[in-house]
Amino acid sequence: MAIDCLVLGAGQEVGKSCVIASINDKRIMFDCGMHMGHVDHRRYPDFSRIPRPQGTGFDRAIDCIIITHFHLDHVGALPYFTEVCGYGGPIYMTYPTKALAPLMLEDYRKVMVERRGEEEQFTADHIVECMKKVIPVDLKQTVQVDKDLQIRAYYAGHVLGAAMFYAKVGDTAIVYTGDYNMTPDRHLGAAQIDRLHLDLLITESTYATTIRDSKYGREREFLKAVHKCIGGGGKVLIPTFALGRAQELCILLEDYWERMNLKVPIYFSAGLTIQANMYYKMLISWTSQKIKETYSTRNAFDFKYVTNFDRSMIDAPGPCVLFATPGMIIGGFSLEVFKHWAPAEKNLITLPGYCGVGTIGHKLMSGKPTKIDLDKDTQIDVRCQIHQLSFSPHTDAKGIMDLVKFLSPKNIILVHGEKPKIAILKGRIKSELGIPCYDPANNETVSIPSTHYVKAVASDTFIRSCSHPNFKFSKSSMEDGHGSSFKLGNSAPQLQVSDERVAEGILVIEKSKKAKVLHQEELLQMLGEKENKVQFAYCCPVRIGNLEETKSTDITSTNDKLSMTDGSLWLQILFARLSDEFSGGNIQDFGEHLQVESFRMSTCLKETCPYRIDETLQGNRSELVFFCCTWSVADEKIAQRIISILKNFGSSAVKRNSLVPIG
Amino acid sequence: MEEHVRSTGHHSPNLSTKSCGYETLSSNALVRMRALIINPSTPDSTISSAFDTLAHSLQLNCSNKLVVRHILKLLHDLASHHTRFSRLVFDSVRSHSLLSTESVRVAVEALDVVASVAERDGALVPALDELDDGFFAALCFSPSVSVRPWLLRNAERLHVRPYLLFTLFLGFTKDPHPYVRKAALDGLAGLSRSSVIDDQCMIRDAIPVSPSFYATWKIVASIFVVISSFVLLCSMTRDMSMEVRVEVFNSLGKIEMVSEDILLQTMSKKVLGISKGKLQFEELASSAAGTFVHGLEDEFHEVRKSACHSLRTLTTLSAKFSVEVLNLLIDVLNDDSMVVRLQALETLLHMATSDCLKVQETHMHTLLGSLVDKNSSIRSATRKILKLVKLPVFKLFKFTVDALLENLETSPQDEADVFSILFHIGRNHGKFVDCIIQDVYQQVEPTSEGKLVFDSSRVVALLVLAISAPLSHEYNCNIPPTMFSYAVTFLGRISYALRDAMSQNSLLDYLTLCSRSTGFSAIQFREDQPCLYSSKGNLPHNSTDETIGSFAMTLQEKRDGNADIQSSIREGSSKVATSLVKYQLEVHDEVVKPMNAILAKVKDIWRLVQSGYIYEVLKNLRSFREELETFTPELLAPAGVLSFTLQYLKTIKMLVKVWGHFLPPKYLSSCRMGTLDLLLEKLDRRLRDLRTRFIGLSKEEELHVLELILITCTLKLSKVEICCKLGTVRKLCSTMSQVESLLKEGSIEPSKFVIEVGNLSSEICSSLDGDSSDPFLYRRLLDFFSLQQFVFCGGIRHIKAELHVPGNDFENPIRFVSRLPVGIPCQITLHNILNESRLWLRMRMDELSTQFLFLDLNLFKGFDAIRRFPFLAPFYRTPKAISFSLRLCIGMECLFEDVQFVKRRWGPKHELTYLCQEKEVYFSTVSKG
């Protein structure tokens, strides 16, 4: 079992988000977006790469599609995929997304077909048909897609209705963030998610390296720029996407207008935006805390100063502020107004924080061009001021790190960001948090092992043993203390406490039975076996010559040759010697044998002891006394030391020391 | 056995003789023994034999847990009732049952007995120390989970060595049982607080950073505060739980030692490359990075507020940090939540008082912007800051004055406060005042026709600024003396505004003096009254009155002595000025004086009330009212005073009627009018009107109204049969707290009644339990009450509304289609409505169907004393009837009355005060023909 992530879009780039995650044989498509910068086949994700059985459609290949929010780079290819490619399975998105996505799609289709005269990829009917397949979900509502697959949406900020999605198959869980924002703005809240156990986190990383400062400063700069421009009689063009920034900026401007008592008109370009405001009014529960709270007295989206804009007013004299779609000046009305307003110096164009490569917005941002080529024939003089808004609905690098720290998943995949920046963030995550991190390019697959839990029964003894405290202190070294270590100045090793009582059990899995956790002591009983101990034995020869000396000096006794009764005497002599030389433990004399921990030593009187290794023994056998030693594994070291002491008694010490296990 | 029990029952001394029958004590025997033990008159010999029996059976019965526990309990009682035996009990329990660790529970109970005996008898403490710590540890490690929290909590009582304790606590922070963890964390917090542990880094590293539940979490935060681990707290500020974030910021504010580097790091999300460059520092920095930036832009205003608040103490730690904080806080003044803006201003004020507020030009724009905020508390908080700010250059001073003037224009109700601030900043920046006055002198001068444009409050404001200059220490006078003469003409208004600083008389003296001549040198003042010049900032101004008064006197003497000639030249003008003042006062007094006279009379009639002459009193009150009705003032301010007095008289009338029910029975003859419940309800309503429908009350007046509310509550509570006691107690408490806050500010002496209520309420309010309060307690309070006299200062304005539906009457109904909304064209006139007040239009068809409509004042721009505008009120629930009528009324939410929270899905959240008469509107269906 594993998680395979096939990145069909937004791999090392921004645009056409689409990730196919196969979790334990369930396949989910996260987002189905299109690329705004391309007009050829690169516009859509390469759906043909989705593995599917020969001759079958996508229905079999994909269990469900999850759309995080209504931006075209997340939903743009959906009608194409369902209606043209023929996917008929379930599609999940939040209620606001379901309401707003068709607007976006239809608007885009119109722009493409009617203005640019392109061949249409899908029709208006396609959009309607596609939306019929959508199942709306609510925040934190757990949806059982089928027997094994569970999904849940979490608030993501970013735009109205944006959600992060949690998907769980068996014990494997992943989160796909879509686009999100960790700081609230004037109309949306910050992303919010539970602490989950995740195998994989797929996160956007639009601002993989940027760290933004306080939003208050940005607001002040924006207001100042706008105020300065209208103060000088200029016109302000704010090209935005209809939904999202337009509402936020408008709330901000309204607030300011009221405070400063300004009378300059604010316009919304026709159609979509007004309709969008209506949706905002209806979907109030998806906005920020503040707007929800004040809703009872006044709907914040009932803009007081805003009126509709008419095309004839483009060249009307006097200052004004105009919100026009689409953003990034990719065409449509905002481009038209731009053509008129850009040549005048007193006018102001505000650009959003991010403009896709190839758009006019992008050209304006990179340096300050004086001329912009629209197409072969038209060229625009750009003399107006340009203010780049750093308002962005995306989280910054710190926000990404904060979310990753909070969720601490086992693996991370970064998508939706520019290649070099993603690589830097990847490095940071790996080094600072020690979490494996991947940044696949489009059409690459990443495989990640998944989790599989086994339910086990616990025995009574085990449970009882669990209630005994069992904590340990350990001083961890520097290497493994990433992230959570806080040391002020002094470099004292970190003290760590652990109390992992469960670790003390033994997991037993019998054939065709449930797994069981046992206490150590129960194991033998359960298996019906006796306890076996591994013991080592060695019959050690000691040269008597040396012992004789000792004997003559230490103990005044008979000079007889070795006899039965002498056995204990030798032992006593050895005891005396060992007590002098051996310091590793307490030597006890039991008469018949000496003992240190589990090491036992007694005189061996047998002619042929099975533990005696006598091939190397030479010289007078009568000068040798044999001592039979036994010990258990735990005391191996003690045994080695005592034996080496014994051998040093004689010069013809045994070189090799082979051990024979018994029992 | 039986024999034994009998013998204990008969106080037999032969209890001590041991026989083999003692194997077990029956529960009966134990109960009797207990009776003997707790009886103080039991002879010692019996006690002693009882002890022997118990001690003996303790040894025998080690196996029977139940009995042993009983015996332990008895021994405990014995030791506590007969202290002579405590040593014996201590020894016996220690030697016997502690050793039997078969039952952990028994051992723990034995420990408890030992510990409590030792607590009572100090001599035994050393013996307690001898207890084996190992034994304690062994108990902790026993499998019984239930005793573990007890042991951890009582470890200190048992005199366990701190080092062992520390290890145990640390270890048990990882226990799988949350309550054990909590006890361990509590223990750690205690240990670190008593600074037993030198190596606090150990705790810091070992404590789990993400505990599982909120209560545990709070302890962790407090431990971090104790060990000053600022960074660890910072790392918790990105938690997903709002409560946790609030708590973390609260805790952050308590830490008093943080390095400057870390502090600066909290203001920047980027990791600052501060010198050190060590790996360790980077880790620290990354967890502290941007803590406050995040906190201040949090989605929840609770968190933002808490973050603002926590900055208060931290700003005093580092000058560099306070600069950063100022930059950020100034931006926070753009926040959309009023609470947060207010807290930011309060933090700024705190910074200003602790002298770490260095305002620069870039800040001024936003800061002064708050002066035109819709909310009055924001404006007032901003002004408090401005009072203390030291403005380095003239440009900033000019900005500030202009902003204050703008404030005055947009919200005239702030007049008094604005004047006071102008006076203060003028005193602090004398030189700049000079420059400004030179510029604007023409504005103040009479126009070519010789008319003074004195009606503009802007002029008065400039005059206030001008007259403040001579009191500045950097003053070298160039203020034209005519300014002071002009100022005299506004004596009432100015002296009201400066009442904190000086009294009307001393102000008049001061103005008259200054108007006589130019060229007072500041040195002259300084020689006499050095203390005046040192008074700046937040110092209490109570003393200033006298100071200025006496200073004016000395000035007078000086002038008389030194500059006779000059003064004689100026004498003419001064005479003019004085007479002007007198005239102005007279106009004002014409209305206010009789009112004050009436008030004095009202005060006097209270004695009559107490003697039971209710009828006579009511008659008197009626005559006062008639007297009042003869006044028909056109002037705005006295009109307010008049309506206030009328309302006041009505209230007193109600109070007198109510009081009649509380008089001792001997006055019964003088009738009781109306049912008490109804009367009380009416009184409540009158008081609410008095409280909410007037603005510009002085503290004294407000206090008086509050006192009336207090007495009403007391009256209610002293009747046993009055219902909703709890609500009344709550109201009493909240009113009392308002009274206390008023008293705190001013120099007004509370009446005896207020003091008594204060004493009582401090007890009651803590419990807030209606049942426990005793009616007689309250009845006793009534004796202390008597009506206080107060004097009008003027400036009271009456909030009222008028509502018309033009062209509608019974004959000309509005047409409607059943079940469809209908619009009612209203003409609304509002008097003296503040911008922040919340108005509702109530539309009542019958008792059951009422619709509320919020009147958004912002839709009707501008502040005027009188606003008149048309309003189309939609009524949605038109009935299925041919015709119906609606009763319309405009109400204002009483923000004071947060006690009586009205639970409604739509509509006002507080009680409403109605500002006009109900207006009946008639409807009929559109006829089909």
mmCIF file of C-alpha atoms in Angstrom, chain A residues 155 164 182-186 188-195 209-220 223 227 251-252 255-256 258-261 263 287-293 295-298 304-305 395-396 398-399 402-403 405-406 428 432 464-473 475 478 481-501, chain B residues 140-145 148 166-168 170-177 199 201-206 209-210 228-229 231-232 235 238-242 245 262 268-271 278-281 283-284 286-287 289-291 293-294 296-302 304 327-328 330-338 340-341 362 365-366 369 372-374 838 840 854 856 858-859 861 905-906 909:
data_model
loop_
_atom_site.group_PDB
_atom_site.id
_atom_site.type_symbol
_atom_site.label_atom_id
_atom_site.label_comp_id
_atom_site.label_asym_id
_atom_site.label_seq_id
_atom_site.Cartn_x
_atom_site.Cartn_y
_atom_site.Cartn_z
ATOM 1 C CA TYR A 155 -11.670 26.721 5.866
ATOM 2 C CA MET A 164 -8.496 22.631 2.143
ATOM 3 C CA MET A 182 -2.838 32.062 7.054
ATOM 4 C CA THR A 183 -3.552 35.688 7.851
ATOM 5 C CA PRO A 184 -7.045 37.141 7.748
ATOM 6 C CA ASP A 185 -7.918 40.106 5.582
ATOM 7 C CA ARG A 186 -10.739 42.621 5.606
ATOM 8 C CA LEU A 188 -12.030 36.603 4.887
ATOM 9 C CA GLY A 189 -10.724 34.756 7.872
ATOM 10 C CA ALA A 190 -7.476 32.833 8.230
ATOM 11 C CA ALA A 191 -7.203 29.189 7.283
ATOM 12 C CA GLN A 192 -8.184 26.855 10.027
ATOM 13 C CA ILE A 193 -7.602 23.148 10.341
ATOM 14 C CA ASP A 194 -7.525 20.504 13.049
ATOM 15 C CA ARG A 195 -4.430 18.734 14.228
ATOM 16 C CA THR A 209 10.428 32.547 -0.250
ATOM 17 C CA THR A 210 8.561 35.778 0.401
ATOM 18 C CA ILE A 211 7.834 36.868 3.945
ATOM 19 C CA ARG A 212 5.350 39.670 4.069
ATOM 20 C CA ASP A 213 5.236 42.274 6.784
ATOM 21 C CA SER A 214 2.119 43.439 8.544
ATOM 22 C CA LYS A 215 -0.990 43.923 6.462
ATOM 23 C CA TYR A 216 -1.604 47.247 8.176
ATOM 24 C CA GLY A 217 1.392 48.740 6.426
ATOM 25 C CA ARG A 218 0.219 47.455 3.053
ATOM 26 C CA GLU A 219 -3.216 48.907 3.605
ATOM 27 C CA ARG A 220 -1.773 52.253 4.516
ATOM 28 C CA LEU A 223 -4.701 54.062 0.611
ATOM 29 C CA HIS A 227 -5.599 59.195 -2.142
ATOM 30 C CA ILE A 251 -14.361 47.252 1.995
ATOM 31 C CA LEU A 252 -11.058 48.933 2.726
ATOM 32 C CA ASP A 255 -13.963 52.442 5.312
ATOM 33 C CA TYR A 256 -11.430 55.039 4.286
ATOM 34 C CA GLU A 258 -16.145 57.269 5.246
ATOM 35 C CA ARG A 259 -13.385 58.241 7.615
ATOM 36 C CA MET A 260 -11.891 60.858 5.318
ATOM 37 C CA ASN A 261 -15.248 62.044 4.059
ATOM 38 C CA LYS A 263 -16.758 62.138 -2.383
ATOM 39 C CA THR A 287 -16.461 35.470 5.534
ATOM 40 C CA SER A 288 -14.385 36.657 8.432
ATOM 41 C CA GLN A 289 -15.455 36.839 12.037
ATOM 42 C CA LYS A 290 -15.859 40.589 11.946
ATOM 43 C CA ILE A 291 -18.228 40.652 8.973
ATOM 44 C CA LYS A 292 -20.269 37.846 10.437
ATOM 45 C CA GLU A 293 -20.570 39.759 13.692
ATOM 46 C CA TYR A 295 -24.051 41.338 9.814
ATOM 47 C CA SER A 296 -27.043 41.810 12.097
ATOM 48 C CA THR A 297 -26.923 45.567 11.711
ATOM 49 C CA ARG A 298 -25.349 46.045 8.329
ATOM 50 C CA LYS A 304 -22.433 52.731 0.030
ATOM 51 C CA TYR A 305 -20.134 54.603 -2.302
ATOM 52 C CA THR A 395 -0.044 32.647 2.455
ATOM 53 C CA ASP A 396 3.601 33.656 2.662
ATOM 54 C CA LYS A 398 6.138 31.857 7.126
ATOM 55 C CA GLY A 399 2.513 30.844 6.831
ATOM 56 C CA ASP A 402 3.536 27.521 10.330
ATOM 57 C CA LEU A 403 0.975 25.227 8.762
ATOM 58 C CA LYS A 405 4.754 22.791 11.758
ATOM 59 C CA PHE A 406 1.208 22.641 13.017
ATOM 60 C CA ARG A 428 14.179 24.682 4.438
ATOM 61 C CA GLU A 432 14.532 22.798 9.723
ATOM 62 C CA ARG A 464 -2.247 -3.411 34.433
ATOM 63 C CA SER A 465 1.415 -2.981 33.721
ATOM 64 C CA CYS A 466 0.545 0.082 31.731
ATOM 65 C CA SER A 467 -0.789 1.847 34.761
ATOM 66 C CA HIS A 468 2.576 1.596 36.472
ATOM 67 C CA PRO A 469 4.511 4.733 35.847
ATOM 68 C CA ASN A 470 7.352 4.016 33.564
ATOM 69 C CA PHE A 471 9.021 7.206 32.653
ATOM 70 C CA LYS A 472 12.556 7.595 31.526
ATOM 71 C CA PHE A 473 14.806 10.574 31.350
ATOM 72 C CA LYS A 475 19.576 13.556 27.470
ATOM 73 C CA MET A 478 21.999 18.029 19.390
ATOM 74 C CA GLY A 481 16.584 18.123 18.527
ATOM 75 C CA HIS A 482 15.418 20.023 15.523
ATOM 76 C CA GLY A 483 12.502 22.345 15.710
ATOM 77 C CA SER A 484 11.518 21.828 19.261
ATOM 78 C CA SER A 485 14.721 22.654 21.025
ATOM 79 C CA PHE A 486 15.016 25.904 22.853
ATOM 80 C CA LYS A 487 18.234 26.748 24.489
ATOM 81 C CA LEU A 488 19.144 30.117 25.748
ATOM 82 C CA GLY A 489 22.847 30.659 25.676
ATOM 83 C CA ASN A 490 24.010 27.623 27.593
ATOM 84 C CA SER A 491 24.491 24.479 25.631
ATOM 85 C CA ALA A 492 23.326 22.070 28.304
ATOM 86 C CA PRO A 493 22.095 18.850 26.771
ATOM 87 C CA GLN A 494 18.380 18.685 26.497
ATOM 88 C CA LEU A 495 16.554 16.676 29.070
ATOM 89 C CA GLN A 496 13.751 14.658 27.653
ATOM 90 C CA VAL A 497 11.149 12.770 29.530
ATOM 91 C CA SER A 498 9.361 9.905 27.963
ATOM 92 C CA ASP A 499 6.744 7.625 29.371
ATOM 93 C CA GLU A 500 5.912 5.149 26.701
ATOM 94 C CA ARG A 501 4.204 2.424 28.543
ATOM 95 C CA CYS B 140 3.668 7.090 43.362
ATOM 96 C CA PHE B 141 4.814 4.207 41.263
ATOM 97 C CA SER B 142 2.059 1.917 42.416
ATOM 98 C CA PRO B 143 -0.462 0.997 39.783
ATOM 99 C CA SER B 144 -3.323 2.779 41.514
ATOM 100 C CA VAL B 145 -3.936 5.809 39.355
ATOM 101 C CA ARG B 148 -1.338 9.534 42.227
ATOM 102 C CA PHE B 166 11.208 17.595 40.846
ATOM 103 C CA THR B 167 12.095 14.315 39.186
ATOM 104 C CA LEU B 168 8.714 12.855 39.973
ATOM 105 C CA LEU B 170 8.878 15.929 35.522
ATOM 106 C CA GLY B 171 8.278 12.263 35.003
ATOM 107 C CA PHE B 172 4.574 12.468 35.566
ATOM 108 C CA THR B 173 4.179 15.253 33.033
ATOM 109 C CA LYS B 174 4.200 12.362 30.569
ATOM 110 C CA ASP B 175 1.643 10.274 32.387
ATOM 111 C CA PRO B 176 -1.100 8.992 30.139
ATOM 112 C CA HIS B 177 -3.747 10.213 32.556
ATOM 113 C CA ASP B 199 18.169 24.556 36.641
ATOM 114 C CA CYS B 201 16.198 25.106 31.651
ATOM 115 C CA MET B 202 15.473 21.520 32.546
ATOM 116 C CA ILE B 203 11.821 22.240 33.113
ATOM 117 C CA ARG B 204 11.641 24.306 30.022
ATOM 118 C CA ASP B 205 12.956 21.546 27.866
ATOM 119 C CA ALA B 206 10.913 18.810 29.408
ATOM 120 C CA VAL B 209 4.525 22.102 24.307
ATOM 121 C CA SER B 210 1.212 20.856 23.059
ATOM 122 C CA SER B 228 10.544 33.694 31.848
ATOM 123 C CA SER B 229 10.512 31.571 28.775
ATOM 124 C CA VAL B 231 10.273 32.290 23.320
ATOM 125 C CA LEU B 232 8.359 29.177 24.238
ATOM 126 C CA SER B 235 5.995 29.532 19.708
ATOM 127 C CA ARG B 238 0.290 30.304 16.173
ATOM 128 C CA ASP B 239 -2.068 27.798 17.730
ATOM 129 C CA MET B 240 -5.321 27.240 15.868
ATOM 130 C CA SER B 241 -7.451 27.711 18.979
ATOM 131 C CA MET B 242 -8.514 31.263 19.620
ATOM 132 C CA ARG B 245 -3.910 32.477 21.532
ATOM 133 C CA ILE B 262 14.136 38.656 20.983
ATOM 134 C CA SER B 268 9.403 41.188 12.420
ATOM 135 C CA LYS B 269 8.274 38.087 10.610
ATOM 136 C CA LYS B 270 11.619 37.819 8.921
ATOM 137 C CA VAL B 271 14.346 36.273 10.987
ATOM 138 C CA LYS B 278 24.619 30.979 16.070
ATOM 139 C CA LEU B 279 22.409 28.091 15.161
ATOM 140 C CA GLN B 280 20.751 28.261 18.541
ATOM 141 C CA PHE B 281 19.820 31.854 18.190
ATOM 142 C CA GLU B 283 16.071 28.609 16.237
ATOM 143 C CA LEU B 284 14.966 30.967 18.961
ATOM 144 C CA SER B 286 12.401 31.695 14.133
ATOM 145 C CA SER B 287 9.964 30.746 16.838
ATOM 146 C CA ALA B 289 9.522 35.811 14.641
ATOM 147 C CA GLY B 290 6.552 38.039 14.064
ATOM 148 C CA THR B 291 4.691 37.014 17.190
ATOM 149 C CA VAL B 293 2.690 41.050 13.927
ATOM 150 C CA HIS B 294 0.563 37.941 13.781
ATOM 151 C CA LEU B 296 -2.151 42.210 15.965
ATOM 152 C CA GLU B 297 -3.559 41.092 12.640
ATOM 153 C CA ASP B 298 -5.392 38.081 14.012
ATOM 154 C CA GLU B 299 -8.854 37.377 12.752
ATOM 155 C CA PHE B 300 -10.387 37.555 16.224
ATOM 156 C CA HIS B 301 -10.551 40.888 17.927
ATOM 157 C CA GLU B 302 -10.138 39.154 21.273
ATOM 158 C CA ARG B 304 -5.774 41.438 18.777
ATOM 159 C CA ASN B 327 4.932 52.085 14.397
ATOM 160 C CA LEU B 328 2.747 49.017 14.521
ATOM 161 C CA ILE B 330 -0.313 53.471 14.968
ATOM 162 C CA ASP B 331 -1.265 51.208 12.085
ATOM 163 C CA VAL B 332 -3.599 49.303 14.364
ATOM 164 C CA LEU B 333 -5.554 52.531 14.734
ATOM 165 C CA ASN B 334 -6.874 51.648 11.275
ATOM 166 C CA ASP B 335 -8.305 48.413 12.621
ATOM 167 C CA ASP B 336 -11.944 47.740 11.952
ATOM 168 C CA SER B 337 -12.798 46.756 15.501
ATOM 169 C CA MET B 338 -13.476 49.509 17.964
ATOM 170 C CA VAL B 340 -8.974 46.858 19.378
ATOM 171 C CA ARG B 341 -8.509 50.495 18.457
ATOM 172 C CA THR B 362 4.514 60.035 10.133
ATOM 173 C CA HIS B 365 -1.792 61.630 10.550
ATOM 174 C CA THR B 366 -3.297 58.400 11.793
ATOM 175 C CA GLY B 369 -7.412 60.755 12.514
ATOM 176 C CA VAL B 372 -12.810 62.274 14.185
ATOM 177 C CA ASP B 373 -13.710 58.680 14.928
ATOM 178 C CA LYS B 374 -17.374 57.937 15.239
ATOM 179 C CA ARG B 838 -28.436 52.921 18.197
ATOM 180 C CA TRP B 840 -34.769 51.570 16.375
ATOM 181 C CA PHE B 854 -32.727 49.720 12.691
ATOM 182 C CA ASP B 856 -28.679 53.653 10.643
ATOM 183 C CA ASN B 858 -24.812 57.021 9.146
ATOM 184 C CA LEU B 859 -27.350 57.233 6.421
ATOM 185 C CA LYS B 861 -25.135 62.446 7.537
ATOM 186 C CA ARG B 905 -33.229 37.173 17.003
ATOM 187 C CA TRP B 906 -33.751 40.408 15.204
ATOM 188 C CA LYS B 909 -30.115 43.729 22.014
#
